[in-house]
């Protein structure tokens, strides 16, 4: 009897203490990157150069596609949206990171943190869907060239883009609303350089099982299925080219597919590893490095892999600059 009463009292005390530990957080503090103070300026210059390269590379692609009528095709419609997505995706985290590296104040308001998380999810998801659309476009162009104009009609392309924007809006909003309902403990230090969803869940005093289930379920729809579709598209492309072998065709196919798949694997591999297959052995440093790969490196590489190595883009660059010079 005494044991039952003692257990009951302990349970009541724990509930009461949990209630007192719940607090209204007005701001969070971003711990930033695990960098030694003497290396701070070096890494600041490196990340600033990478961010400027990302912005200028993606802006150049958007402008070229907008100005050159030769690039008004389905492939470049998807590319312009991907460049815009990469530009915004990097801009969600990098300016704040650069600011914090040069400032002693690393705080971010609660509302600002949720806003950053929303747009991080939004543009990350948008990139996922656009990569699928681009892979499908390449599959139709190479495997079904005679039916390309019929299949990839302007209506279908526009529908794919609009659907991508709508689905990413709903997905990002779902996670943001689920996060907004949680309470947070007195500890408001986020061991990351941005308001990462998994890092925020670790700080919460609330029951996060619903959030975690939604991450796993929706992650399968938003990340795993698109990744498998991209792999299948490129596998069909390689298979189709190998059926009519030629040294130049095989070399071009593996060069194009290999570079594209390397960036796709870098993006999806790190994201899936972090959010869908979390490991208890993953240290904060390892998670931060993986996050840098898909938030900083991938948006910087995409313009070079998908566009600036492309012969059509180089031709458009020459035509636009020649037009400007002669006019």
GROMACS .gro file of C-alpha atoms in nm:
model
  327
    1UNK     CA    1   0.000   0.000   0.000
    2UNK     CA    2   0.279   0.239   0.094
    3UNK     CA    3   0.459   0.148  -0.226
    4UNK     CA    4   0.152   0.233  -0.432
    5UNK     CA    5   0.111   0.566  -0.253
    6UNK     CA    6   0.482   0.648  -0.295
    7UNK     CA    7   0.466   0.572  -0.668
    8UNK     CA    8   0.156   0.787  -0.699
    9UNK     CA    9   0.323   1.078  -0.517
   10UNK     CA   10   0.636   1.048  -0.731
   11UNK     CA   11   0.427   1.049  -1.048
   12UNK     CA   12   0.241   1.360  -0.928
   13UNK     CA   13   0.568   1.536  -0.846
   14UNK     CA   14   0.716   1.452  -1.186
   15UNK     CA   15   0.408   1.585  -1.362
   16UNK     CA   16   0.418   1.901  -1.154
   17UNK     CA   17   0.790   1.952  -1.222
   18UNK     CA   18   0.736   1.892  -1.593
   19UNK     CA   19   0.465   2.154  -1.588
   20UNK     CA   20   0.696   2.405  -1.420
   21UNK     CA   21   0.977   2.328  -1.667
   22UNK     CA   22   0.752   2.421  -1.960
   23UNK     CA   23   0.830   2.781  -2.047
   24UNK     CA   24   0.743   3.026  -2.316
   25UNK     CA   25   1.056   3.057  -2.531
   26UNK     CA   26   1.091   3.398  -2.690
   27UNK     CA   27   1.418   3.324  -2.869
   28UNK     CA   28   1.669   3.050  -2.942
   29UNK     CA   29   2.048   3.064  -2.960
   30UNK     CA   30   2.227   2.899  -3.251
   31UNK     CA   31   2.549   2.728  -3.146
   32UNK     CA   32   2.684   2.751  -3.500
   33UNK     CA   33   2.960   2.546  -3.660
   34UNK     CA   34   3.221   2.359  -3.454
   35UNK     CA   35   3.507   2.587  -3.562
   36UNK     CA   36   3.808   2.695  -3.359
   37UNK     CA   37   3.819   3.075  -3.294
   38UNK     CA   38   4.148   3.116  -3.481
   39UNK     CA   39   3.990   2.956  -3.791
   40UNK     CA   40   3.674   3.165  -3.780
   41UNK     CA   41   3.783   3.424  -4.038
   42UNK     CA   42   3.910   3.158  -4.277
   43UNK     CA   43   3.581   2.967  -4.272
   44UNK     CA   44   3.386   3.292  -4.295
   45UNK     CA   45   3.567   3.381  -4.618
   46UNK     CA   46   3.514   3.026  -4.750
   47UNK     CA   47   3.140   3.019  -4.680
   48UNK     CA   48   3.095   3.373  -4.812
   49UNK     CA   49   3.268   3.275  -5.138
   50UNK     CA   50   3.052   2.961  -5.166
   51UNK     CA   51   2.732   3.158  -5.101
   52UNK     CA   52   2.821   3.426  -5.357
   53UNK     CA   53   2.902   3.154  -5.611
   54UNK     CA   54   2.563   2.995  -5.543
   55UNK     CA   55   2.378   3.324  -5.582
   56UNK     CA   56   2.560   3.440  -5.896
   57UNK     CA   57   2.553   3.098  -6.065
   58UNK     CA   58   2.182   3.045  -6.012
   59UNK     CA   59   2.093   3.405  -6.099
   60UNK     CA   60   2.290   3.373  -6.423
   61UNK     CA   61   2.093   3.063  -6.520
   62UNK     CA   62   1.757   3.228  -6.443
   63UNK     CA   63   1.848   3.540  -6.645
   64UNK     CA   64   1.979   3.342  -6.943
   65UNK     CA   65   1.669   3.124  -6.960
   66UNK     CA   66   1.449   3.433  -6.933
   67UNK     CA   67   1.630   3.628  -7.207
   68UNK     CA   68   1.709   3.358  -7.463
   69UNK     CA   69   1.410   3.223  -7.654
   70UNK     CA   70   1.607   2.910  -7.752
   71UNK     CA   71   1.589   2.800  -7.389
   72UNK     CA   72   1.210   2.823  -7.359
   73UNK     CA   73   1.175   2.445  -7.345
   74UNK     CA   74   1.048   2.203  -7.075
   75UNK     CA   75   1.398   2.113  -6.958
   76UNK     CA   76   1.494   2.475  -6.898
   77UNK     CA   77   1.159   2.555  -6.738
   78UNK     CA   78   1.247   2.297  -6.472
   79UNK     CA   79   1.606   2.425  -6.456
   80UNK     CA   80   1.498   2.784  -6.394
   81UNK     CA   81   1.273   2.669  -6.110
   82UNK     CA   82   1.553   2.453  -5.969
   83UNK     CA   83   1.793   2.748  -5.980
   84UNK     CA   84   1.541   2.967  -5.800
   85UNK     CA   85   1.490   2.692  -5.542
   86UNK     CA   86   1.866   2.650  -5.488
   87UNK     CA   87   1.911   3.025  -5.456
   88UNK     CA   88   1.638   3.052  -5.191
   89UNK     CA   89   1.735   2.726  -5.017
   90UNK     CA   90   2.086   2.853  -4.958
   91UNK     CA   91   1.962   3.201  -4.862
   92UNK     CA   92   1.742   3.059  -4.586
   93UNK     CA   93   2.046   2.956  -4.377
   94UNK     CA   94   2.364   3.115  -4.512
   95UNK     CA   95   2.307   3.487  -4.436
   96UNK     CA   96   2.224   3.407  -4.072
   97UNK     CA   97   2.527   3.176  -4.047
   98UNK     CA   98   2.758   3.445  -4.190
   99UNK     CA   99   2.610   3.705  -3.957
  100UNK     CA  100   2.658   3.485  -3.651
  101UNK     CA  101   3.018   3.409  -3.747
  102UNK     CA  102   3.099   3.781  -3.727
  103UNK     CA  103   2.874   3.867  -3.431
  104UNK     CA  104   2.861   3.777  -3.064
  105UNK     CA  105   2.481   3.764  -3.073
  106UNK     CA  106   2.363   3.432  -3.218
  107UNK     CA  107   2.002   3.464  -3.106
  108UNK     CA  108   1.702   3.412  -3.333
  109UNK     CA  109   1.342   3.491  -3.231
  110UNK     CA  110   1.101   3.203  -3.180
  111UNK     CA  111   0.884   3.317  -3.473
  112UNK     CA  112   1.195   3.370  -3.686
  113UNK     CA  113   1.313   3.019  -3.603
  114UNK     CA  114   0.985   2.859  -3.712
  115UNK     CA  115   0.983   3.078  -4.025
  116UNK     CA  116   1.336   2.965  -4.112
  117UNK     CA  117   1.235   2.603  -4.058
  118UNK     CA  118   0.929   2.646  -4.282
  119UNK     CA  119   1.121   2.792  -4.576
  120UNK     CA  120   1.405   2.544  -4.527
  121UNK     CA  121   1.157   2.257  -4.564
  122UNK     CA  122   0.971   2.432  -4.845
  123UNK     CA  123   1.269   2.490  -5.075
  124UNK     CA  124   1.431   2.157  -4.983
  125UNK     CA  125   1.112   1.973  -5.079
  126UNK     CA  126   1.073   2.183  -5.393
  127UNK     CA  127   1.420   2.080  -5.507
  128UNK     CA  128   1.328   1.716  -5.451
  129UNK     CA  129   1.021   1.736  -5.676
  130UNK     CA  130   1.198   1.940  -5.945
  131UNK     CA  131   1.481   1.686  -5.965
  132UNK     CA  132   1.219   1.417  -6.033
  133UNK     CA  133   1.059   1.629  -6.308
  134UNK     CA  134   1.400   1.688  -6.468
  135UNK     CA  135   1.487   1.318  -6.456
  136UNK     CA  136   1.153   1.233  -6.621
  137UNK     CA  137   1.215   1.498  -6.889
  138UNK     CA  138   1.555   1.346  -6.970
  139UNK     CA  139   1.402   0.996  -6.976
  140UNK     CA  140   1.139   1.099  -7.231
  141UNK     CA  141   1.392   1.294  -7.441
  142UNK     CA  142   1.638   1.001  -7.466
  143UNK     CA  143   1.414   0.694  -7.449
  144UNK     CA  144   1.105   0.827  -7.630
  145UNK     CA  145   1.242   1.103  -7.858
  146UNK     CA  146   0.966   1.074  -8.122
  147UNK     CA  147   0.696   1.134  -7.861
  148UNK     CA  148   0.881   1.403  -7.666
  149UNK     CA  149   0.681   1.704  -7.784
  150UNK     CA  150   0.353   1.518  -7.735
  151UNK     CA  151   0.432   1.391  -7.385
  152UNK     CA  152   0.616   1.697  -7.251
  153UNK     CA  153   0.347   1.943  -7.353
  154UNK     CA  154   0.344   2.295  -7.202
  155UNK     CA  155   0.033   2.200  -7.005
  156UNK     CA  156   0.202   1.896  -6.845
  157UNK     CA  157   0.520   2.090  -6.764
  158UNK     CA  158   0.329   2.374  -6.603
  159UNK     CA  159   0.116   2.123  -6.411
  160UNK     CA  160   0.428   1.950  -6.275
  161UNK     CA  161   0.575   2.280  -6.158
  162UNK     CA  162   0.250   2.398  -5.996
  163UNK     CA  163   0.200   2.058  -5.830
  164UNK     CA  164   0.554   2.075  -5.691
  165UNK     CA  165   0.489   2.418  -5.537
  166UNK     CA  166   0.153   2.315  -5.389
  167UNK     CA  167   0.278   1.988  -5.235
  168UNK     CA  168   0.585   2.154  -5.083
  169UNK     CA  169   0.370   2.429  -4.933
  170UNK     CA  170   0.142   2.176  -4.764
  171UNK     CA  171   0.428   1.959  -4.640
  172UNK     CA  172   0.628   2.249  -4.494
  173UNK     CA  173   0.316   2.395  -4.332
  174UNK     CA  174   0.229   2.059  -4.173
  175UNK     CA  175   0.566   2.026  -4.000
  176UNK     CA  176   0.568   2.391  -3.894
  177UNK     CA  177   0.222   2.369  -3.735
  178UNK     CA  178   0.317   2.047  -3.555
  179UNK     CA  179   0.631   2.215  -3.423
  180UNK     CA  180   0.438   2.525  -3.311
  181UNK     CA  181   0.220   2.317  -3.079
  182UNK     CA  182   0.520   2.191  -2.874
  183UNK     CA  183   0.651   2.333  -2.548
  184UNK     CA  184   1.023   2.394  -2.505
  185UNK     CA  185   1.237   2.357  -2.196
  186UNK     CA  186   1.447   2.628  -2.038
  187UNK     CA  187   1.744   2.520  -2.252
  188UNK     CA  188   1.709   2.724  -2.571
  189UNK     CA  189   2.051   2.655  -2.725
  190UNK     CA  190   2.024   2.484  -3.064
  191UNK     CA  191   2.344   2.285  -3.139
  192UNK     CA  192   2.326   2.375  -3.507
  193UNK     CA  193   2.380   2.668  -3.743
  194UNK     CA  194   2.011   2.696  -3.832
  195UNK     CA  195   1.672   2.598  -3.688
  196UNK     CA  196   1.687   2.234  -3.785
  197UNK     CA  197   1.371   2.034  -3.724
  198UNK     CA  198   1.543   1.741  -3.552
  199UNK     CA  199   1.747   1.975  -3.329
  200UNK     CA  200   1.429   2.155  -3.220
  201UNK     CA  201   1.255   1.827  -3.138
  202UNK     CA  202   1.541   1.735  -2.904
  203UNK     CA  203   1.487   2.059  -2.709
  204UNK     CA  204   1.114   2.004  -2.663
  205UNK     CA  205   0.962   1.901  -2.329
  206UNK     CA  206   0.645   1.780  -2.506
  207UNK     CA  207   0.562   1.441  -2.648
  208UNK     CA  208   0.717   1.446  -2.996
  209UNK     CA  209   0.599   1.104  -3.114
  210UNK     CA  210   0.345   1.252  -3.355
  211UNK     CA  211   0.612   1.476  -3.508
  212UNK     CA  212   0.850   1.184  -3.548
  213UNK     CA  213   0.586   0.961  -3.707
  214UNK     CA  214   0.494   1.237  -3.954
  215UNK     CA  215   0.863   1.286  -4.039
  216UNK     CA  216   0.904   0.917  -4.118
  217UNK     CA  217   0.577   0.882  -4.310
  218UNK     CA  218   0.595   1.207  -4.507
  219UNK     CA  219   0.968   1.168  -4.556
  220UNK     CA  220   0.902   0.846  -4.742
  221UNK     CA  221   0.668   1.029  -4.976
  222UNK     CA  222   0.876   1.345  -5.018
  223UNK     CA  223   1.229   1.199  -5.022
  224UNK     CA  224   1.251   0.822  -5.068
  225UNK     CA  225   0.996   0.784  -5.350
  226UNK     CA  226   1.137   1.077  -5.557
  227UNK     CA  227   1.490   0.942  -5.505
  228UNK     CA  228   1.386   0.598  -5.631
  229UNK     CA  229   1.207   0.752  -5.930
  230UNK     CA  230   1.521   0.946  -6.025
  231UNK     CA  231   1.736   0.632  -5.999
  232UNK     CA  232   1.486   0.440  -6.213
  233UNK     CA  233   1.480   0.716  -6.478
  234UNK     CA  234   1.857   0.726  -6.513
  235UNK     CA  235   1.877   0.346  -6.511
  236UNK     CA  236   1.632   0.337  -6.805
  237UNK     CA  237   1.835   0.606  -6.981
  238UNK     CA  238   2.161   0.411  -6.948
  239UNK     CA  239   1.987   0.089  -7.051
  240UNK     CA  240   1.838   0.256  -7.359
  241UNK     CA  241   2.173   0.398  -7.470
  242UNK     CA  242   2.356   0.069  -7.419
  243UNK     CA  243   2.109  -0.106  -7.653
  244UNK     CA  244   2.253   0.097  -7.944
  245UNK     CA  245   2.616   0.120  -7.833
  246UNK     CA  246   2.854   0.385  -7.963
  247UNK     CA  247   3.168   0.508  -7.792
  248UNK     CA  248   3.060   0.872  -7.801
  249UNK     CA  249   2.702   0.799  -7.687
  250UNK     CA  250   2.813   0.579  -7.398
  251UNK     CA  251   3.075   0.832  -7.288
  252UNK     CA  252   2.823   1.117  -7.301
  253UNK     CA  253   2.556   0.915  -7.118
  254UNK     CA  254   2.782   0.813  -6.831
  255UNK     CA  255   2.930   1.162  -6.809
  256UNK     CA  256   2.586   1.326  -6.787
  257UNK     CA  257   2.413   1.065  -6.572
  258UNK     CA  258   2.716   1.018  -6.349
  259UNK     CA  259   2.751   1.388  -6.266
  260UNK     CA  260   2.377   1.430  -6.213
  261UNK     CA  261   2.349   1.121  -5.996
  262UNK     CA  262   2.647   1.228  -5.785
  263UNK     CA  263   2.472   1.552  -5.689
  264UNK     CA  264   2.138   1.375  -5.642
  265UNK     CA  265   2.303   1.114  -5.417
  266UNK     CA  266   2.479   1.385  -5.218
  267UNK     CA  267   2.152   1.571  -5.158
  268UNK     CA  268   1.926   1.273  -5.090
  269UNK     CA  269   2.184   1.062  -4.911
  270UNK     CA  270   2.259   1.323  -4.643
  271UNK     CA  271   1.893   1.424  -4.597
  272UNK     CA  272   1.766   1.066  -4.570
  273UNK     CA  273   2.052   0.975  -4.337
  274UNK     CA  274   1.977   1.268  -4.107
  275UNK     CA  275   1.598   1.266  -4.091
  276UNK     CA  276   1.476   0.918  -4.183
  277UNK     CA  277   1.760   0.700  -4.057
  278UNK     CA  278   1.892   0.882  -3.749
  279UNK     CA  279   2.159   0.698  -3.554
  280UNK     CA  280   2.230   0.724  -3.184
  281UNK     CA  281   2.600   0.728  -3.276
  282UNK     CA  282   2.563   1.042  -3.486
  283UNK     CA  283   2.746   1.322  -3.309
  284UNK     CA  284   2.641   1.685  -3.334
  285UNK     CA  285   2.955   1.759  -3.536
  286UNK     CA  286   2.876   1.480  -3.785
  287UNK     CA  287   2.515   1.598  -3.826
  288UNK     CA  288   2.632   1.957  -3.878
  289UNK     CA  289   2.884   1.854  -4.144
  290UNK     CA  290   2.618   1.651  -4.324
  291UNK     CA  291   2.381   1.949  -4.311
  292UNK     CA  292   2.651   2.173  -4.463
  293UNK     CA  293   2.680   1.930  -4.754
  294UNK     CA  294   2.318   1.960  -4.864
  295UNK     CA  295   2.251   2.322  -4.761
  296UNK     CA  296   2.572   2.481  -4.889
  297UNK     CA  297   2.760   2.249  -5.125
  298UNK     CA  298   2.473   2.104  -5.332
  299UNK     CA  299   2.307   2.439  -5.423
  300UNK     CA  300   2.652   2.564  -5.530
  301UNK     CA  301   2.726   2.259  -5.748
  302UNK     CA  302   2.387   2.235  -5.919
  303UNK     CA  303   2.443   2.531  -6.159
  304UNK     CA  304   2.768   2.376  -6.282
  305UNK     CA  305   2.641   2.019  -6.304
  306UNK     CA  306   2.300   2.084  -6.460
  307UNK     CA  307   2.346   2.397  -6.663
  308UNK     CA  308   2.675   2.578  -6.706
  309UNK     CA  309   2.843   2.268  -6.854
  310UNK     CA  310   2.555   2.244  -7.102
  311UNK     CA  311   2.625   2.342  -7.462
  312UNK     CA  312   2.289   2.518  -7.497
  313UNK     CA  313   2.360   2.732  -7.190
  314UNK     CA  314   2.702   2.828  -7.324
  315UNK     CA  315   2.544   2.922  -7.658
  316UNK     CA  316   2.278   3.129  -7.481
  317UNK     CA  317   2.547   3.305  -7.279
  318UNK     CA  318   2.730   3.400  -7.597
  319UNK     CA  319   2.414   3.517  -7.773
  320UNK     CA  320   2.297   3.730  -7.481
  321UNK     CA  321   2.633   3.899  -7.433
  322UNK     CA  322   2.681   3.954  -7.808
  323UNK     CA  323   2.335   4.110  -7.828
  324UNK     CA  324   2.415   4.343  -7.539
  325UNK     CA  325   2.751   4.442  -7.686
  326UNK     CA  326   2.622   4.516  -8.037
  327UNK     CA  327   2.311   4.695  -7.913
   0.00000   0.00000   0.00000
